[in-house]
PDB file of C-alpha atoms and ligand atoms in Angstrom:
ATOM      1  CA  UNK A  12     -30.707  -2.818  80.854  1.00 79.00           C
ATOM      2  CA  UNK A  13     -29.789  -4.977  77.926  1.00 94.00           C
ATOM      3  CA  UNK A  14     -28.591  -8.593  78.088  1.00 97.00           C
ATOM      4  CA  UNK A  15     -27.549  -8.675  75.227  1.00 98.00           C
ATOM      5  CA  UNK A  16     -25.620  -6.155  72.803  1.00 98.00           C
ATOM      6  CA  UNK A  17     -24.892  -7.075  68.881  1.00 98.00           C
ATOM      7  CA  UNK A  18     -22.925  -4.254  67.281  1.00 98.00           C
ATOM      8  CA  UNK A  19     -22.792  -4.298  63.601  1.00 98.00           C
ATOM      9  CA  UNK A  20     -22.238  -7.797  63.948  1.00 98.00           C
ATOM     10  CA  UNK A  21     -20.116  -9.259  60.563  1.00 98.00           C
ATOM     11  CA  UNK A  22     -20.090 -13.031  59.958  1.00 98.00           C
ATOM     12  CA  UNK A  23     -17.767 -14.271  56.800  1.00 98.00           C
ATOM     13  CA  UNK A  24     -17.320 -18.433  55.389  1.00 98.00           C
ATOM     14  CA  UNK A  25     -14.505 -17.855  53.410  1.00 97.00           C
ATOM     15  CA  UNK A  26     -15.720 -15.213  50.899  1.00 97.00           C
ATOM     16  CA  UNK A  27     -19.444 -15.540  51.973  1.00 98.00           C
ATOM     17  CA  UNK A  28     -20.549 -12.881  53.779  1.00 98.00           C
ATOM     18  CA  UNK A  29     -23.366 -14.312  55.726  1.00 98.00           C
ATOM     19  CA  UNK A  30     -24.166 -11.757  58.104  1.00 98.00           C
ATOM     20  CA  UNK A  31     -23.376  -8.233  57.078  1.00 98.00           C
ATOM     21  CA  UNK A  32     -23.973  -5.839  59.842  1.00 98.00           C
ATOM     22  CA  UNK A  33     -26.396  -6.936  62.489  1.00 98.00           C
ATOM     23  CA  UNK A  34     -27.387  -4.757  65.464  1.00 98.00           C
ATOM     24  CA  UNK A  35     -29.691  -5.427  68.364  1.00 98.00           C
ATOM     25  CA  UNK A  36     -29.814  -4.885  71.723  1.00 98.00           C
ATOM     26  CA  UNK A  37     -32.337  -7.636  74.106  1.00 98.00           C
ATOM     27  CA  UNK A  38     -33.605  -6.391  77.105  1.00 98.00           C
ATOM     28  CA  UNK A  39     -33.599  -8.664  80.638  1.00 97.00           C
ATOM     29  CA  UNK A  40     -36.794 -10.818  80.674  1.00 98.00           C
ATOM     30  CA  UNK A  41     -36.937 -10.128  76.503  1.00 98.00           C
ATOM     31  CA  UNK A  42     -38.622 -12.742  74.232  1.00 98.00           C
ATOM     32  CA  UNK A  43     -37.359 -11.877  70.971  1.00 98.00           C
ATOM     33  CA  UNK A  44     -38.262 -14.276  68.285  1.00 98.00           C
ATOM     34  CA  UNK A  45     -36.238 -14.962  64.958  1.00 98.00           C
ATOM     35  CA  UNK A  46     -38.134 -15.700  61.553  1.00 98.00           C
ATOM     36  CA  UNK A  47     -36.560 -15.424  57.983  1.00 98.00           C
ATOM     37  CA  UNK A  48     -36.233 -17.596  54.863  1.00 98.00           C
ATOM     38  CA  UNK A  49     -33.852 -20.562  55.134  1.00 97.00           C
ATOM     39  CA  UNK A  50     -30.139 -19.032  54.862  1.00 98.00           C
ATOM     40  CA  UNK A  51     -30.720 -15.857  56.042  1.00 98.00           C
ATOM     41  CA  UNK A  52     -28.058 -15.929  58.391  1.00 98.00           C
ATOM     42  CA  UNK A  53     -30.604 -16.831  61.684  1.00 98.00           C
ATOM     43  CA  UNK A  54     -28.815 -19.954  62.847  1.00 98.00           C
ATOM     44  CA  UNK A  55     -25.123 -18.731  62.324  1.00 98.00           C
ATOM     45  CA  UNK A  56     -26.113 -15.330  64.082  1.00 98.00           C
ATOM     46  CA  UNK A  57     -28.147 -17.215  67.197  1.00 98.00           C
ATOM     47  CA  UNK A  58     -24.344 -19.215  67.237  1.00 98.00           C
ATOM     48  CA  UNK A  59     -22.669 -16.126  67.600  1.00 98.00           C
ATOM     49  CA  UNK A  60     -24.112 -15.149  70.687  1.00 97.00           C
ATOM     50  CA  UNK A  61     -22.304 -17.650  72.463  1.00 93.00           C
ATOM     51  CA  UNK A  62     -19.165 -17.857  70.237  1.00 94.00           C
ATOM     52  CA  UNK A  63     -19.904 -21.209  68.643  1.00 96.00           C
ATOM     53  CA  UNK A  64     -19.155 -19.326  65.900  1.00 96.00           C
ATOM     54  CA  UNK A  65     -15.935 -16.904  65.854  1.00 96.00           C
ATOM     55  CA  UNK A  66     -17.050 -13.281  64.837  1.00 97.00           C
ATOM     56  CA  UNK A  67     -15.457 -11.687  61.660  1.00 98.00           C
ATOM     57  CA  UNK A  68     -16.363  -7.745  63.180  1.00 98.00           C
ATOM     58  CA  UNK A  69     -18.590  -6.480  65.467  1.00 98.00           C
ATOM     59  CA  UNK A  70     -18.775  -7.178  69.324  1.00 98.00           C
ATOM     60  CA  UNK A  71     -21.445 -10.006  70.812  1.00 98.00           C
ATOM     61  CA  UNK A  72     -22.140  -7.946  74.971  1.00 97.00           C
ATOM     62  CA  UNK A  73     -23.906 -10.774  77.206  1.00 97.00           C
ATOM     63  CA  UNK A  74     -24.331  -9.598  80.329  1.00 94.00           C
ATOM     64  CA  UNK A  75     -21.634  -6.920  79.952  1.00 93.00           C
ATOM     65  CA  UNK A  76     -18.852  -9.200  78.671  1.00 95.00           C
ATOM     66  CA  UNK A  77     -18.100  -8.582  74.683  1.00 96.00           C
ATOM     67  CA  UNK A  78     -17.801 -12.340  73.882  1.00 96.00           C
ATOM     68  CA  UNK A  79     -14.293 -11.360  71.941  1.00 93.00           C
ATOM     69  CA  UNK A  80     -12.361 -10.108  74.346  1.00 94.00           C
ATOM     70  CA  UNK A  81      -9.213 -11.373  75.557  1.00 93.00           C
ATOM     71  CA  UNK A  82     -10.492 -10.424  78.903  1.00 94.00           C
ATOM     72  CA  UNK A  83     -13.034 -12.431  79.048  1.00 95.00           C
ATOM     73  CA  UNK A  84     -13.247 -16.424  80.414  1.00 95.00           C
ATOM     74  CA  UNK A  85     -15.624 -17.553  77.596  1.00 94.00           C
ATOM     75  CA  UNK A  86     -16.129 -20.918  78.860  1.00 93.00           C
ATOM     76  CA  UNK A  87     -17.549 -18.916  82.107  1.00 93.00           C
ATOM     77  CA  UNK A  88     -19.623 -16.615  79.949  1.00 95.00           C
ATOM     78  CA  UNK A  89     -21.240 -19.790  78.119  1.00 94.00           C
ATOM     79  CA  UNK A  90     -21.907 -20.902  81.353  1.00 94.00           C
ATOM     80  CA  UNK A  91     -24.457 -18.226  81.356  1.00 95.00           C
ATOM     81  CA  UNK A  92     -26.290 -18.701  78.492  1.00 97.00           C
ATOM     82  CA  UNK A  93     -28.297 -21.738  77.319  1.00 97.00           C
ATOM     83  CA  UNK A  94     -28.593 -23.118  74.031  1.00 97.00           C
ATOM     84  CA  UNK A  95     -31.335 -25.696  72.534  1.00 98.00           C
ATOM     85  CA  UNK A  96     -30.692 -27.107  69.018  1.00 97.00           C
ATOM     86  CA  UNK A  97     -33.122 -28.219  66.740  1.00 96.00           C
ATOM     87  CA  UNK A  98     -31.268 -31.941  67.296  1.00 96.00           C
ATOM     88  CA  UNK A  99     -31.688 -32.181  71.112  1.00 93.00           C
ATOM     89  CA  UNK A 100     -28.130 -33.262  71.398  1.00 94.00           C
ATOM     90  CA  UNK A 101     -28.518 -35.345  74.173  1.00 97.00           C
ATOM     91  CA  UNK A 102     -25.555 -37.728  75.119  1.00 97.00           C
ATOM     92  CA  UNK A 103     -26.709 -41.070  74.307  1.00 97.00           C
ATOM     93  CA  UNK A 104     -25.124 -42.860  76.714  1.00 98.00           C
ATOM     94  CA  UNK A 105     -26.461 -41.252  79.639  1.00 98.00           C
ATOM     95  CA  UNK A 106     -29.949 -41.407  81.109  1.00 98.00           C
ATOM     96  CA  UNK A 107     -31.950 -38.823  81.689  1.00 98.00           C
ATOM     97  CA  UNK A 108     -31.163 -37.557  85.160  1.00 98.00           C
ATOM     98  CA  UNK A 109     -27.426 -37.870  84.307  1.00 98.00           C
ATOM     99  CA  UNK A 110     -28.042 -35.816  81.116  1.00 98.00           C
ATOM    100  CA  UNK A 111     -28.949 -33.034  82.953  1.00 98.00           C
ATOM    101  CA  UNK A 112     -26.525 -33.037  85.864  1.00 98.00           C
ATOM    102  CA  UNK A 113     -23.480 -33.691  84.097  1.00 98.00           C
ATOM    103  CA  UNK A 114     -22.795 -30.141  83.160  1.00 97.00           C
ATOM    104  CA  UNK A 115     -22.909 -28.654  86.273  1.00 97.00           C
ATOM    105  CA  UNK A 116     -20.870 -31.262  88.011  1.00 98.00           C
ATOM    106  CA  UNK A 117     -18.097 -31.228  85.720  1.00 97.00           C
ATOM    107  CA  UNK A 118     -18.143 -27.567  85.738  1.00 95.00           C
ATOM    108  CA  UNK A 119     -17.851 -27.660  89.766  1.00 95.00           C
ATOM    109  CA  UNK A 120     -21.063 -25.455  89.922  1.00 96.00           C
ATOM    110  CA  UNK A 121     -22.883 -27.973  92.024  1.00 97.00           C
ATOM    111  CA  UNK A 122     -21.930 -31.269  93.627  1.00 98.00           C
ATOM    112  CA  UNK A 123     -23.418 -34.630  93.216  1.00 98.00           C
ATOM    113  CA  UNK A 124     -26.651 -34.141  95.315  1.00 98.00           C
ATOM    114  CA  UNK A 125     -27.108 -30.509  94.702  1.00 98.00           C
ATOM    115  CA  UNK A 126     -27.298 -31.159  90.976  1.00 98.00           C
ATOM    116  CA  UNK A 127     -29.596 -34.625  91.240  1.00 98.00           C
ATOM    117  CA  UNK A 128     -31.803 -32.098  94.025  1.00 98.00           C
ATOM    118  CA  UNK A 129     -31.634 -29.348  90.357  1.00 98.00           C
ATOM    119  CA  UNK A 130     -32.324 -32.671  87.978  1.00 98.00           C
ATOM    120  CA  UNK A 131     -35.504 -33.360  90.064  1.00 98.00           C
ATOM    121  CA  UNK A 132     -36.951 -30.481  90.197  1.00 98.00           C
ATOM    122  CA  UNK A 133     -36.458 -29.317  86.672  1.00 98.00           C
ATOM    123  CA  UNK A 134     -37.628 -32.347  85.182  1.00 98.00           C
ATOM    124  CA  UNK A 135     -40.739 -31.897  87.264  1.00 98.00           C
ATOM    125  CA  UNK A 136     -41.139 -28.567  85.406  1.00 97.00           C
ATOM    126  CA  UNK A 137     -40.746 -30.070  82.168  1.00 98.00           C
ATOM    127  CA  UNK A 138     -42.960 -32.498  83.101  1.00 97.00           C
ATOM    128  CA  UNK A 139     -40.786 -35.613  83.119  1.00 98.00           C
ATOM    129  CA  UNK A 140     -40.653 -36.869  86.434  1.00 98.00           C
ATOM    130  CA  UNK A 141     -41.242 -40.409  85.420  1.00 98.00           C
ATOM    131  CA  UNK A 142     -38.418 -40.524  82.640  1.00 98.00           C
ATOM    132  CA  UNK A 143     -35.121 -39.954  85.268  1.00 98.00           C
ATOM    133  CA  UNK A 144     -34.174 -43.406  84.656  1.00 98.00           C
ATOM    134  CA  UNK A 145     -34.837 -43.811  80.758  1.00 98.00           C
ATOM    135  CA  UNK A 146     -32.431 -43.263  78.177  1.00 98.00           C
ATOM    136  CA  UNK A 147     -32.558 -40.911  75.202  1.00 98.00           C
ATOM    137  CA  UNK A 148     -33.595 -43.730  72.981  1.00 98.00           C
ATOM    138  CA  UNK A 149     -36.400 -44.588  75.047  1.00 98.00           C
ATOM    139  CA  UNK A 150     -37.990 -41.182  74.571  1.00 98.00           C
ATOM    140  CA  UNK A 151     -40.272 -39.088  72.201  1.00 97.00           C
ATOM    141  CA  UNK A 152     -38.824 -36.286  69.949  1.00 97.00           C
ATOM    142  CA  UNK A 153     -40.357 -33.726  72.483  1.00 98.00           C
ATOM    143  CA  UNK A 154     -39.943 -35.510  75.467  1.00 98.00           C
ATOM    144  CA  UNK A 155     -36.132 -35.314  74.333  1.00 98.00           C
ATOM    145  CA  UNK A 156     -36.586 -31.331  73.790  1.00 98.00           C
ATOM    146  CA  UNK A 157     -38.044 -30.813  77.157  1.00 98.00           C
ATOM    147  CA  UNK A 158     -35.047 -32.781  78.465  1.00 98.00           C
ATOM    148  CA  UNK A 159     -32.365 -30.554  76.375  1.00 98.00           C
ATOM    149  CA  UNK A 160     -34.519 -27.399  77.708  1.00 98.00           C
ATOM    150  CA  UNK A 161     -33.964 -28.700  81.372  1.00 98.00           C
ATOM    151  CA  UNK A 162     -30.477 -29.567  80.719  1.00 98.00           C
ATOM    152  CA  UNK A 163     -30.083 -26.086  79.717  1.00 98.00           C
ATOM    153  CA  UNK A 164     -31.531 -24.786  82.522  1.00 98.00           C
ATOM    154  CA  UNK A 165     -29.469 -27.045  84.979  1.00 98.00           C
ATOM    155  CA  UNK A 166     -26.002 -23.938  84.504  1.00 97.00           C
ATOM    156  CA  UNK A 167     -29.332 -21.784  85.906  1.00 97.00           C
ATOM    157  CA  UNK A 168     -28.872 -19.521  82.709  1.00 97.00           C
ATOM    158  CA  UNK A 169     -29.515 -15.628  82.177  1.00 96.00           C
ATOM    159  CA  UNK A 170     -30.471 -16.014  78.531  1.00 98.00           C
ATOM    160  CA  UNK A 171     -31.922 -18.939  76.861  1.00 98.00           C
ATOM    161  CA  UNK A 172     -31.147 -18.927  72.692  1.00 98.00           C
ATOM    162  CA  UNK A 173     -33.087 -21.664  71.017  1.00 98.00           C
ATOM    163  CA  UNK A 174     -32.908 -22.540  67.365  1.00 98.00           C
ATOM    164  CA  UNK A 175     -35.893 -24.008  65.671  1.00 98.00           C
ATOM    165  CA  UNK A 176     -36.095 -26.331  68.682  1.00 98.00           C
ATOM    166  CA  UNK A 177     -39.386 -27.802  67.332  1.00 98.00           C
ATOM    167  CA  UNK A 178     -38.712 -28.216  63.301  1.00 97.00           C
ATOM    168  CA  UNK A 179     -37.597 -31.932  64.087  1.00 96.00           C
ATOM    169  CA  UNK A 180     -40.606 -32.926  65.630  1.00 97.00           C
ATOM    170  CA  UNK A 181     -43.480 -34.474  64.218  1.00 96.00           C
ATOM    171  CA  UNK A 182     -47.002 -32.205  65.137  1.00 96.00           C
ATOM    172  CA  UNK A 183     -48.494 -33.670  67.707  1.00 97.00           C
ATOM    173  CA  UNK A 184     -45.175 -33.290  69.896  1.00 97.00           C
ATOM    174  CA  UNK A 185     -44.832 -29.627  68.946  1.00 97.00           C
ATOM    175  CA  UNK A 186     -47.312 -28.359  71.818  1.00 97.00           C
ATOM    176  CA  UNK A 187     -45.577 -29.717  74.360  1.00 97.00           C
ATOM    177  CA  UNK A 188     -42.071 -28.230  74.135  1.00 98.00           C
ATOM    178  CA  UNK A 189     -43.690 -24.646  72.882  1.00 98.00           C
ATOM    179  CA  UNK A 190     -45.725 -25.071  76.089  1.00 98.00           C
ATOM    180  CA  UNK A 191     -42.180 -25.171  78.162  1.00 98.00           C
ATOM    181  CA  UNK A 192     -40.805 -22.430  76.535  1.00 98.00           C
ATOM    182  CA  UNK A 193     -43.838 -20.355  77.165  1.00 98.00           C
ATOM    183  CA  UNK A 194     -43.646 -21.338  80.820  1.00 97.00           C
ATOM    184  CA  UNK A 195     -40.050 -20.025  80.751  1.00 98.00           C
ATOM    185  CA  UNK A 196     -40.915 -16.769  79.356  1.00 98.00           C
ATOM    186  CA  UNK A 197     -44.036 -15.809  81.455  1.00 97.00           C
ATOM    187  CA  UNK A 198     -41.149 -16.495  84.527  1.00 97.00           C
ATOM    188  CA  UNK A 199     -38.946 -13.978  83.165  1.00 97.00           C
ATOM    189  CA  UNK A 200     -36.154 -15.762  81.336  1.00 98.00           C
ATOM    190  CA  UNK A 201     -34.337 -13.384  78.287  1.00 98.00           C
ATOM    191  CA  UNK A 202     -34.747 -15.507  75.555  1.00 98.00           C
ATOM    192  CA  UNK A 203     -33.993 -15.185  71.413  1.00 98.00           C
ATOM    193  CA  UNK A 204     -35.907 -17.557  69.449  1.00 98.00           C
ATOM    194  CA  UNK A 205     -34.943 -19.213  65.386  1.00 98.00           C
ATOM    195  CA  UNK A 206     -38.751 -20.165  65.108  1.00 98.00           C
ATOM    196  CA  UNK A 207     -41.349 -21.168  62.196  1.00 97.00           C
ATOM    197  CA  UNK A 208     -43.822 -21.270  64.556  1.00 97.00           C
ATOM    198  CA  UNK A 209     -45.649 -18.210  63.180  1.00 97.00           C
ATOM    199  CA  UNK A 210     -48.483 -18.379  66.081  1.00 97.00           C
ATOM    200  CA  UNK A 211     -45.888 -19.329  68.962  1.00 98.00           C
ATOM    201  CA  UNK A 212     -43.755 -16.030  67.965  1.00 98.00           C
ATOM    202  CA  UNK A 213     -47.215 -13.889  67.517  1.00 98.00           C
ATOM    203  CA  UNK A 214     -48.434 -14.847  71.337  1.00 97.00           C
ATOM    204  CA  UNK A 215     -45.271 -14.973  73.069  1.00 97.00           C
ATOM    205  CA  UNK A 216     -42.756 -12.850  71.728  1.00 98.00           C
ATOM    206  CA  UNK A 217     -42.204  -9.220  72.895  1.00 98.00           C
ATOM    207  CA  UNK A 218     -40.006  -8.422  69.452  1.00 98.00           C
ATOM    208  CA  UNK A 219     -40.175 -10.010  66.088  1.00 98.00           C
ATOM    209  CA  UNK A 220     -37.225  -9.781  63.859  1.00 98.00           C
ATOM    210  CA  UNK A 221     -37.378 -10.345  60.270  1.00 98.00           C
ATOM    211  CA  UNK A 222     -33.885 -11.715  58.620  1.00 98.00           C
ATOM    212  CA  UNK A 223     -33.336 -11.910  54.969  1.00 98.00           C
ATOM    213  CA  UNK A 224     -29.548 -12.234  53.222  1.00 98.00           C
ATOM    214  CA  UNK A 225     -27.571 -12.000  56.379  1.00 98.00           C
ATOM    215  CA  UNK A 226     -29.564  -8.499  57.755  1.00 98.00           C
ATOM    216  CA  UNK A 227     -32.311  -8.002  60.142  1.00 98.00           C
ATOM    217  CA  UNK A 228     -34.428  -6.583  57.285  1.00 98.00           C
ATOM    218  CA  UNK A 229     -37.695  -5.509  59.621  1.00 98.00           C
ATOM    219  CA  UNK A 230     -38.326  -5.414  63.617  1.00 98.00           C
ATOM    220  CA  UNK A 231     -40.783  -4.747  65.673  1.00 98.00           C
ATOM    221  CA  UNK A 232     -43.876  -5.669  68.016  1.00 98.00           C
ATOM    222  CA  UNK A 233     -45.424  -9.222  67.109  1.00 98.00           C
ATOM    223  CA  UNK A 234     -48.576  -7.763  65.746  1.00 98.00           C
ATOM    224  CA  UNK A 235     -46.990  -4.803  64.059  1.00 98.00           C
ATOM    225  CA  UNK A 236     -44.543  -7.575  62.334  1.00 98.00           C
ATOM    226  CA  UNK A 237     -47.679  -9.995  61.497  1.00 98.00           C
ATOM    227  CA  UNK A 238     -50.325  -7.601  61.255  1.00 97.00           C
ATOM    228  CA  UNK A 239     -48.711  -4.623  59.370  1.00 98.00           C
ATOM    229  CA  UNK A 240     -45.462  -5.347  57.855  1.00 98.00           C
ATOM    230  CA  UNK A 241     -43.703  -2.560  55.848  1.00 98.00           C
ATOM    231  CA  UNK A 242     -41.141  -4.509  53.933  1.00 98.00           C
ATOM    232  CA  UNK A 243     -41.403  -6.043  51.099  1.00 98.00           C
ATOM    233  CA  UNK A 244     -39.290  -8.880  51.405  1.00 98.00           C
ATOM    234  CA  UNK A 245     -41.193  -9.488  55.024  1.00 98.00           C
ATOM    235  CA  UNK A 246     -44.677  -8.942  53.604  1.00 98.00           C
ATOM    236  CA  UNK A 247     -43.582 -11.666  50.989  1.00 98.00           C
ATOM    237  CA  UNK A 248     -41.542 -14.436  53.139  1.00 98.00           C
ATOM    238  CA  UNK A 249     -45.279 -13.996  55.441  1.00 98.00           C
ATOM    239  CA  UNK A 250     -47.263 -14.680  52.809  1.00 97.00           C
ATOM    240  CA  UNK A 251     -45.670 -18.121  52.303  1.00 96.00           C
ATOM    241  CA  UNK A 252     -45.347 -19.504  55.877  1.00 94.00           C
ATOM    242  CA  UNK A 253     -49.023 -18.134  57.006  1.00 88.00           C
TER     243      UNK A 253
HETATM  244  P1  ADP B 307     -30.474 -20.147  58.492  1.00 95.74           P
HETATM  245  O1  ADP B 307     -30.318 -20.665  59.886  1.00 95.74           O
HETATM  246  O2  ADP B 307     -31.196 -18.849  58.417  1.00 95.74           O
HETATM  247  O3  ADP B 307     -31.084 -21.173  57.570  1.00 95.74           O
HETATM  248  P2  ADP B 307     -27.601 -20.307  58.415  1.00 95.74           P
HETATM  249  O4  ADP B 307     -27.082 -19.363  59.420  1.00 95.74           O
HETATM  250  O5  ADP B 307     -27.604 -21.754  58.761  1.00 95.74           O
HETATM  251  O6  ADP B 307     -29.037 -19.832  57.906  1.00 95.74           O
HETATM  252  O7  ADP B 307     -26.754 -20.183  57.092  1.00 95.74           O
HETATM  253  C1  ADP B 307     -26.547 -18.935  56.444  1.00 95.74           C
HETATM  254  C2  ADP B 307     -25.524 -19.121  55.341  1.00 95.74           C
HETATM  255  O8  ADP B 307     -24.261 -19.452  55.902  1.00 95.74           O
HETATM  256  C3  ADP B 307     -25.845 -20.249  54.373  1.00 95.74           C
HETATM  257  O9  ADP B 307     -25.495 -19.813  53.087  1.00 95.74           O
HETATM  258  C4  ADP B 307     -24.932 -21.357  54.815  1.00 95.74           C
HETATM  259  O10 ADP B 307     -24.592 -22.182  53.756  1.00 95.74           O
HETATM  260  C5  ADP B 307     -23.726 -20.620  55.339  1.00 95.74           C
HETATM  261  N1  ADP B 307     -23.043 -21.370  56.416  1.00 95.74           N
HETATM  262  C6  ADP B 307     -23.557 -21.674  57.625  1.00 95.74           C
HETATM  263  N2  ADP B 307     -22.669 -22.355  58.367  1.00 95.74           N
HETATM  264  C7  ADP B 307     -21.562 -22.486  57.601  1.00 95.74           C
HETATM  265  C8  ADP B 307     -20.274 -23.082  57.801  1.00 95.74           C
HETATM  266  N3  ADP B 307     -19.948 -23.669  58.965  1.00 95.74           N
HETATM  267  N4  ADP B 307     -19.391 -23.020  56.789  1.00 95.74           N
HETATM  268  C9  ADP B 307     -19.694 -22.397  55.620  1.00 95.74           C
HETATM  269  N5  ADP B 307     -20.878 -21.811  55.378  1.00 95.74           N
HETATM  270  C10 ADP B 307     -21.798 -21.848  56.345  1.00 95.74           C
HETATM  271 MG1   MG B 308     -30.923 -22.392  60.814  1.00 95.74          MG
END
């Protein structure tokens, strides 16, 4: 059953057409990585999935819901899907263990010890368990990632959308956060992925997609994509990036 359901998908800034008919449908427990030149459309699209972005045609389906409906609560239906930016985002002013339960408290998902019990144990799966008391400041690039990924995690999520969560961080803190994510996706989560990590995408993604000029130009299995791809803009962004 799909998670997620993009039908011919439209995206306009002003006269810019950015994304011009997307389609894709991403299946529970999915990894479904996103690669493409810079403005092809990957960010805005990845935003459209949970209506940071308002749609200019099309319908965004997450878990059943289209996204533009007046029906739908979409404040409840973001509650269901967690996003990781390239710039952490963290709030400054709170430490670490408040970063992550904050959301769920204010939302009235979990009270105070409930969501410190959630804190715990998630920063234990990150691998932070030492860094409840520090403040953003006081961490590394991807120690900072692994605490957006938890805080993420803390609305317990049914899809996951990351975009180029490791392009602000230098090398050597790369491994670490790709190491989470690849945690999270052997455990089942539905996740789509804005990545340049060309190796990350070719191990853990189930589906590849290809962007270029606001349409998914080329799809398909990791190695198919990497190994044996039939367009030419695809065969020609490759040959840059590997
Ligand atoms: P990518 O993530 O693939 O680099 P983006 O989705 O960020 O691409 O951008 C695609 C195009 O949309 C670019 O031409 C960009 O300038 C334009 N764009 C993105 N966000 C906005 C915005 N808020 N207002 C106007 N144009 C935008
Ligand atoms: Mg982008």
């Amino acid at each position: 059953m799909a998670k997620i359901k993009v039908q011919d998908l439209k995206k306009n800034f002003g006269s810019n057409q950015v994304l011009k008919g997307i389609d894709v449908a991403v299946n529970e427990g999915e990894v479904v990585c996103v690669i493409g030149p810079s403005g092809s459309g990957k960010s805005t699209f990845l935003r459209c999935i949970n209506r940071l972005e308002d749609i200019t045609a099309g319908h965004v389906i997450v878990d059943d819901q289209d996204l533009n409906s007046s029906d739908t609560n979409i404040n409840k239906a973001r509650e269901n899907i967690g996003m990781v930016f390239q710039h952490f985002n963290l709030f400054p002013h709170f430490n670490v263990l408040k970063n992550i339960m904050f959301a769920p408290m204010e939302l009235g998902k979990l009270n105070e010890a409930q969501a410190r019990e959630t804190a715990l144990r998630l920063l234990e799966r990150v691998g932070l368990s030492d860094k409840a008391d520090s403040f953003p400041s006081q961490l590394s690039g991807g120690q900072k990632q692994r605490v957006a990924i938890a805080r993420a995690l803390a609305m317990n999520p049914d899809v996951m959308l990351f975009d180029e969560p490791t392009s602000a961080l230098d090398p050597e803190m790369v491994g670490e956060v790709l190491g989470v994510m690849k945690d999270l996706a052997s455990e089942g989560m539905t996740m789509m992925i804005v990545t340049h990590e060309m190796g990350f995408a070719r191990e853990v993604a189930d589906r590849v997609i290809f962007m270029d000029g606001g349409y998914i130009v080329e799809e398909g299995k990791p190695e198919q994509i990497f190994g044996n791809p039939q367009n030419e803009r695809t065969i020609s962004f490759l040959e840059k990036v590997l």
